mmCIF file of C-alpha atoms in Angstrom:
data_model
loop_
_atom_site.group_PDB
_atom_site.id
_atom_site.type_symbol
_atom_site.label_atom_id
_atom_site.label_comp_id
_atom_site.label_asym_id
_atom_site.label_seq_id
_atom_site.Cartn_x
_atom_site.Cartn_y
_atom_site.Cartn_z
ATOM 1 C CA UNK A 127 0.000 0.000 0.000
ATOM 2 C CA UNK A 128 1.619 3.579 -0.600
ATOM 3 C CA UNK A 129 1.330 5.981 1.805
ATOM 4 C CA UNK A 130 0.559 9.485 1.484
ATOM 5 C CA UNK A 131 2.625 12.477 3.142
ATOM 6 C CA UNK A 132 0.470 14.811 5.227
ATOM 7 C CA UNK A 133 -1.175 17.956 3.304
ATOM 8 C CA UNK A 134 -1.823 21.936 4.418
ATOM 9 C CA UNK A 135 -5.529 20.165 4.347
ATOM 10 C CA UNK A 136 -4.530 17.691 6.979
ATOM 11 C CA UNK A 137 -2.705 20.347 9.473
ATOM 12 C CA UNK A 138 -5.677 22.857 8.873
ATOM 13 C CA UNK A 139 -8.044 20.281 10.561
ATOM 14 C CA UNK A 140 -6.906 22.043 14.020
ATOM 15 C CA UNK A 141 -8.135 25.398 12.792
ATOM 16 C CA UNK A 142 -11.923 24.383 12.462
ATOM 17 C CA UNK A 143 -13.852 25.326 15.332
ATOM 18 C CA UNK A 144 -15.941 23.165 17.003
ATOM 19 C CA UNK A 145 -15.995 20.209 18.529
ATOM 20 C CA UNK A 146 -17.898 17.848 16.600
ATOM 21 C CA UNK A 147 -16.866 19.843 13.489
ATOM 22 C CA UNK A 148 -13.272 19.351 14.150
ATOM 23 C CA UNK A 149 -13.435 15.532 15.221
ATOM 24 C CA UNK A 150 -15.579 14.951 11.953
ATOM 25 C CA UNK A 151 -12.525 16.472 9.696
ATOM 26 C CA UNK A 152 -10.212 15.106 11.374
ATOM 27 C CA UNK A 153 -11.355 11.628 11.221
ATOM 28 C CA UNK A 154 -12.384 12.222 7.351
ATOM 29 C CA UNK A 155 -8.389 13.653 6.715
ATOM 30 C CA UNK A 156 -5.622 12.586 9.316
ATOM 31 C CA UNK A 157 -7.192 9.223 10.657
ATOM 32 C CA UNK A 158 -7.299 7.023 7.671
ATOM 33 C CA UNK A 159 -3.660 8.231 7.103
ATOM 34 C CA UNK A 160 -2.465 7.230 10.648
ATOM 35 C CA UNK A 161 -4.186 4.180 10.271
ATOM 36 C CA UNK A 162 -2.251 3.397 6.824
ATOM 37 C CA UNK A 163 0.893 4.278 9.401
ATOM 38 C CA UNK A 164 -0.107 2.106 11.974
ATOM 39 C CA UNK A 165 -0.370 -0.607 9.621
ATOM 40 C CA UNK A 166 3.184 -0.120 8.326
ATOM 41 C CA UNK A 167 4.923 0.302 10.775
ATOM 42 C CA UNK A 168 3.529 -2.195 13.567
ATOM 43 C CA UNK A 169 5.669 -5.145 11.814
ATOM 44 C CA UNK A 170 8.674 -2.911 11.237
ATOM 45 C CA UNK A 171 8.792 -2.000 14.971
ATOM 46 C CA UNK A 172 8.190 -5.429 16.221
ATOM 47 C CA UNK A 173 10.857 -6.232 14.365
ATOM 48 C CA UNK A 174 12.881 -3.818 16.006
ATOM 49 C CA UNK A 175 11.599 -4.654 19.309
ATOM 50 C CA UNK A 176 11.795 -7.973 18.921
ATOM 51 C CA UNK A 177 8.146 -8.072 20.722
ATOM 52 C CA UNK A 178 4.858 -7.828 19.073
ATOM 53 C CA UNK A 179 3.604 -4.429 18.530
ATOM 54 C CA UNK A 180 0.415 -3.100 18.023
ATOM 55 C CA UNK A 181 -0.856 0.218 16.482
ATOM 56 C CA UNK A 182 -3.533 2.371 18.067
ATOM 57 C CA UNK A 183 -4.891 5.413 16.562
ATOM 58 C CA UNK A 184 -6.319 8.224 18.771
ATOM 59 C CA UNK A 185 -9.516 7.677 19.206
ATOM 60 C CA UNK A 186 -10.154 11.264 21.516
ATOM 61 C CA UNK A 187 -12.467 9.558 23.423
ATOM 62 C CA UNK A 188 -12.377 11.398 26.565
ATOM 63 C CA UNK A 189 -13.190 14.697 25.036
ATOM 64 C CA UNK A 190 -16.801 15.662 24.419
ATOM 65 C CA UNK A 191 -16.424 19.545 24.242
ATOM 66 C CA UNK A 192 -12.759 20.754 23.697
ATOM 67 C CA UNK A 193 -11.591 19.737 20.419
ATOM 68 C CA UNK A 194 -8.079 18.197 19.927
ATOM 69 C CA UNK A 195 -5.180 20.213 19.288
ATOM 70 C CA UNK A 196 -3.114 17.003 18.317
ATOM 71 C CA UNK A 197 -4.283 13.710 16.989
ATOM 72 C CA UNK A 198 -1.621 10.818 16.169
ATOM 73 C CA UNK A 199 -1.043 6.959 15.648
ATOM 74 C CA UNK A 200 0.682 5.123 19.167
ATOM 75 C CA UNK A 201 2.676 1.504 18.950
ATOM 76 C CA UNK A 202 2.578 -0.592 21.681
ATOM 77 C CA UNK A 203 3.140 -4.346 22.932
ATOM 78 C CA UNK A 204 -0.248 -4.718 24.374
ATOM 79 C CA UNK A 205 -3.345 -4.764 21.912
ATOM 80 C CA UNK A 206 -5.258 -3.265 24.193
ATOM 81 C CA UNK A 207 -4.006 -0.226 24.908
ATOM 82 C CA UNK A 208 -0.685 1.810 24.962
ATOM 83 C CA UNK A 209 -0.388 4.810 27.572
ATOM 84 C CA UNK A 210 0.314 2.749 30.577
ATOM 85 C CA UNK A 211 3.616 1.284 28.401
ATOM 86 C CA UNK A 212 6.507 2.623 26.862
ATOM 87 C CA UNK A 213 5.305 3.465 23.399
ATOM 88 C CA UNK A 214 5.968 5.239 20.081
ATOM 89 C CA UNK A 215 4.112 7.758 17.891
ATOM 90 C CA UNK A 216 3.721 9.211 15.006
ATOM 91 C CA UNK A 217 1.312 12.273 14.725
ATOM 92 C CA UNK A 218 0.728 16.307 14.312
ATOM 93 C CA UNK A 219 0.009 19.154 15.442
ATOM 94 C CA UNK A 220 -1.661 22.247 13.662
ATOM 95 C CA UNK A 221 2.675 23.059 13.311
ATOM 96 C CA UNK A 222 5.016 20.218 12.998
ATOM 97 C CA UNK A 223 4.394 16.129 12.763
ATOM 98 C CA UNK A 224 5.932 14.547 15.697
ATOM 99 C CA UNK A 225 7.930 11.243 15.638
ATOM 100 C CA UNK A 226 8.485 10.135 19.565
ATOM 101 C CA UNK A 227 9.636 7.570 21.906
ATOM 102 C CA UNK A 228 7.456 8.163 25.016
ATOM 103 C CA UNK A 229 6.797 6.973 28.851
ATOM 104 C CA UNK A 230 3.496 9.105 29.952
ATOM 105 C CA UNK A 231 1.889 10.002 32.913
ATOM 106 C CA UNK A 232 -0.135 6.646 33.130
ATOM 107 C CA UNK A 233 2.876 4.062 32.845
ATOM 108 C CA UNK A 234 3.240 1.909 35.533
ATOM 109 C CA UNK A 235 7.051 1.218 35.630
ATOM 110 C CA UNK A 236 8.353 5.218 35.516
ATOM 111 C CA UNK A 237 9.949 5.514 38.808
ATOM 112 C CA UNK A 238 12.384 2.798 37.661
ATOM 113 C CA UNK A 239 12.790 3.597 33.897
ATOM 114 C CA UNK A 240 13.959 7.141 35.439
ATOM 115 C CA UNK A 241 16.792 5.474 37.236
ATOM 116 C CA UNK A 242 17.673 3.066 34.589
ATOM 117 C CA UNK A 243 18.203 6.714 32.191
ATOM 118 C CA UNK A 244 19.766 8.408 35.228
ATOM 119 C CA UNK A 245 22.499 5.584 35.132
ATOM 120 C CA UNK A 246 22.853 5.440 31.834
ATOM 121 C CA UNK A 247 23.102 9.814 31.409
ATOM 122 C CA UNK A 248 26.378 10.388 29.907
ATOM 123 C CA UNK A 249 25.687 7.705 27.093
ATOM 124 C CA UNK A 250 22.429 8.969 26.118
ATOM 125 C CA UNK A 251 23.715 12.544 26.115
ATOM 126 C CA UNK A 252 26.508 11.725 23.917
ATOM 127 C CA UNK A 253 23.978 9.560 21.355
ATOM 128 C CA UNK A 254 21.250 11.516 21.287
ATOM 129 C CA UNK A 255 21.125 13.555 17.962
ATOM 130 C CA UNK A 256 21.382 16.305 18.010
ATOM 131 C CA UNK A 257 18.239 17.133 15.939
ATOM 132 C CA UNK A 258 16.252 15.158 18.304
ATOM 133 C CA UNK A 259 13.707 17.148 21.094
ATOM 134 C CA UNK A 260 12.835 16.419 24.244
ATOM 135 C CA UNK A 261 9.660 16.942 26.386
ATOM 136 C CA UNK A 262 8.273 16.528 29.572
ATOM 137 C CA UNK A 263 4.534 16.650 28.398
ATOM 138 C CA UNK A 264 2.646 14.995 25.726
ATOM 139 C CA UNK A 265 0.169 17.446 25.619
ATOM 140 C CA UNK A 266 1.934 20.426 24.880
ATOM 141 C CA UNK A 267 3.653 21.511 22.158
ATOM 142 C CA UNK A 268 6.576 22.911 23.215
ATOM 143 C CA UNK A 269 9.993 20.716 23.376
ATOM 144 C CA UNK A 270 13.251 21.352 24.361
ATOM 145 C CA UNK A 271 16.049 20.266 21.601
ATOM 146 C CA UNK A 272 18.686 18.222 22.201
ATOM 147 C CA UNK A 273 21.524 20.448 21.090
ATOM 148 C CA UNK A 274 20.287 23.574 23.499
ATOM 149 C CA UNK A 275 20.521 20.920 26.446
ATOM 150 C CA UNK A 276 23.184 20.733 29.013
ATOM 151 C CA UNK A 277 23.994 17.272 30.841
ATOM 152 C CA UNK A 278 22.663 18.877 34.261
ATOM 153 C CA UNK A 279 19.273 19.603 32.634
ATOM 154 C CA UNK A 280 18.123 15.710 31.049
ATOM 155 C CA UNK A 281 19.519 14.558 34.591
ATOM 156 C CA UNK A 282 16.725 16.609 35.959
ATOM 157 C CA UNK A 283 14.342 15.405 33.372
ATOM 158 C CA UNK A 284 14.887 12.034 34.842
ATOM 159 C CA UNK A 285 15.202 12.808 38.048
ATOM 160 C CA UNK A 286 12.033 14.386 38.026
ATOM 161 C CA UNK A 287 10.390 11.196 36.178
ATOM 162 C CA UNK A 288 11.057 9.072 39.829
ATOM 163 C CA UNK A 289 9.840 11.448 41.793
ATOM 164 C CA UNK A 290 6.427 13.722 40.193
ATOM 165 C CA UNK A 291 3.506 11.453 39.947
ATOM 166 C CA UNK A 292 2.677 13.269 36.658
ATOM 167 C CA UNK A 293 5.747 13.456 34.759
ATOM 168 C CA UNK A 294 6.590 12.244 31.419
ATOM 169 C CA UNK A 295 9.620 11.865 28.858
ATOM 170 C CA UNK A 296 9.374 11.751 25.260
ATOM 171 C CA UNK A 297 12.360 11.919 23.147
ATOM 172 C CA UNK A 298 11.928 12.097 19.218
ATOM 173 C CA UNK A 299 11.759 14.080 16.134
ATOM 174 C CA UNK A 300 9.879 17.073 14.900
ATOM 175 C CA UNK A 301 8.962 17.838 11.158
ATOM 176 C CA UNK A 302 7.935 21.560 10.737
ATOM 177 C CA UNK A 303 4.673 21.536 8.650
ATOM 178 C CA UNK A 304 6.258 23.044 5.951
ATOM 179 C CA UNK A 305 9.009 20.149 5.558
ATOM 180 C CA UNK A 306 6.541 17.484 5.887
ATOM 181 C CA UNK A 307 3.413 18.814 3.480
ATOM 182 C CA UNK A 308 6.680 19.107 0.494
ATOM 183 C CA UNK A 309 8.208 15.570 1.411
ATOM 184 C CA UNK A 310 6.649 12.224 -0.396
ATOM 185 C CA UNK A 311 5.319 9.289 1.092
ATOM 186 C CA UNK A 312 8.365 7.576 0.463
ATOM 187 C CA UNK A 313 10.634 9.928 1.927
ATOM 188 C CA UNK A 314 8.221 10.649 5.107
ATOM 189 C CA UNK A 315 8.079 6.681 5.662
ATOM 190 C CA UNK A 316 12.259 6.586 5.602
ATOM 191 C CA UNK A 317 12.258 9.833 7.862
ATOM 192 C CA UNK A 318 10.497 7.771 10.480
ATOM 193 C CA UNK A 319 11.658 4.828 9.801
ATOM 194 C CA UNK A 320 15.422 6.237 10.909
ATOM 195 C CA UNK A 321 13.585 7.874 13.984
ATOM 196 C CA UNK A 322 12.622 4.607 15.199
ATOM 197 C CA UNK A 323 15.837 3.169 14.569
ATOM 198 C CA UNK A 324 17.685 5.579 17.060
ATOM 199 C CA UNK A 325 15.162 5.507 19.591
ATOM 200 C CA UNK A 326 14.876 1.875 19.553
ATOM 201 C CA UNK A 327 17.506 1.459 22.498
ATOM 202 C CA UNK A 328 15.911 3.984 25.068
ATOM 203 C CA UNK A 329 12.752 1.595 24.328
ATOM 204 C CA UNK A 330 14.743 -1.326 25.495
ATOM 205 C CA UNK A 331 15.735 0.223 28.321
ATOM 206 C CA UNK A 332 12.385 0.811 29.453
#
């Protein structure tokens, strides 16, 4: 199956006002797109895993009056569900697509994957990329990139994941929207693609 980039149509979906209006475009433009995604990429990652993955597409469930701001595609190893594991994404905002490795508020095991990354700090400093973000919240869209961050300040990140009952780490890739809506399919599917491939070893260490 060949899969289509994202389009100024696609990121426009977060402009529409309205609840129900919003959910109805978005579901008519993004979804059958992150479902192609999920599709894809589900064997590649399992491969990469080495565990059965499964893809989940936002479904927005909880919301009945704000509409989303964000909307993406999530890979776990449960078929059930994916926020209370380590997971990946793939997804957009009105701005930028978003390629992340992510341990959210709802994950069971984050007190210890905080001091499994606090051990390993030096190492994932040094192997980050550089072009890679970081972010403490999956519902905002603000990150912090890799290249701006001192040593001192992803200890803290971690740090911070043992000990606040709400805190997160996601560590990935951003596409502006203006990158993404000129790239193909086939170069948007090896973009992510080499995402996964350098974030596959903070997955196994979760």
């Amino acid at each position: 199956m060949k899969l289509s980039s994202f389009t100024d149509a696609d990121f426009n979906v977060f402009k529409i006002d309205g609840f129900e209006d919003r959910m109805e475009a978005l579901k008519e433009n993004i979804s059958p797109k992150l479902d192609a995604l999920g599709h894809h990429f589900a064997p590649t990652l399992s491969t990469l895993t080495g565990s059965e993955m499964y893809a989940h597409v936002a479904k927005h469930a909880r919301r009945t009056v704000n509409p989303p701001k964000d909307t993406w595609v999530a890979f776990a190893g449960n078929s059930r569900g994916y926020k209370m594991l380590p997971h990946f994404q793939i997804g957009l905002w009105e701005t930028h697509v978003f390629v992340w490795f992510a341990v959210i508020y709802e994950a069971t095991n984050k007190a210890e994957f905080g001091k499994k990354l606090e051990k390993k700090l030096t190492s994932i400093y040094k192997d980050t990329p550089k072009d890679f973000v970081w972010s403490g919240d999956h519902t905002k869209p603000d990150v912090i990139p890799h290249k701006n961050l001192k040593k001192e300040e992803l200890k803290a990140l971690f740090e911070r994941l043992q000990t606040v009952k709400k805190a997160e780490i996601l560590c990935g890739y951003q596409i502006p929207r203006e990158e993404a809506v000129a790239m193909s399919g086939d170069d948007f599917v090896k973009k992510v693609e080499q995402v996964f491939n350098q974030l596959i070893p903070l997955y196994k260490m979760a």
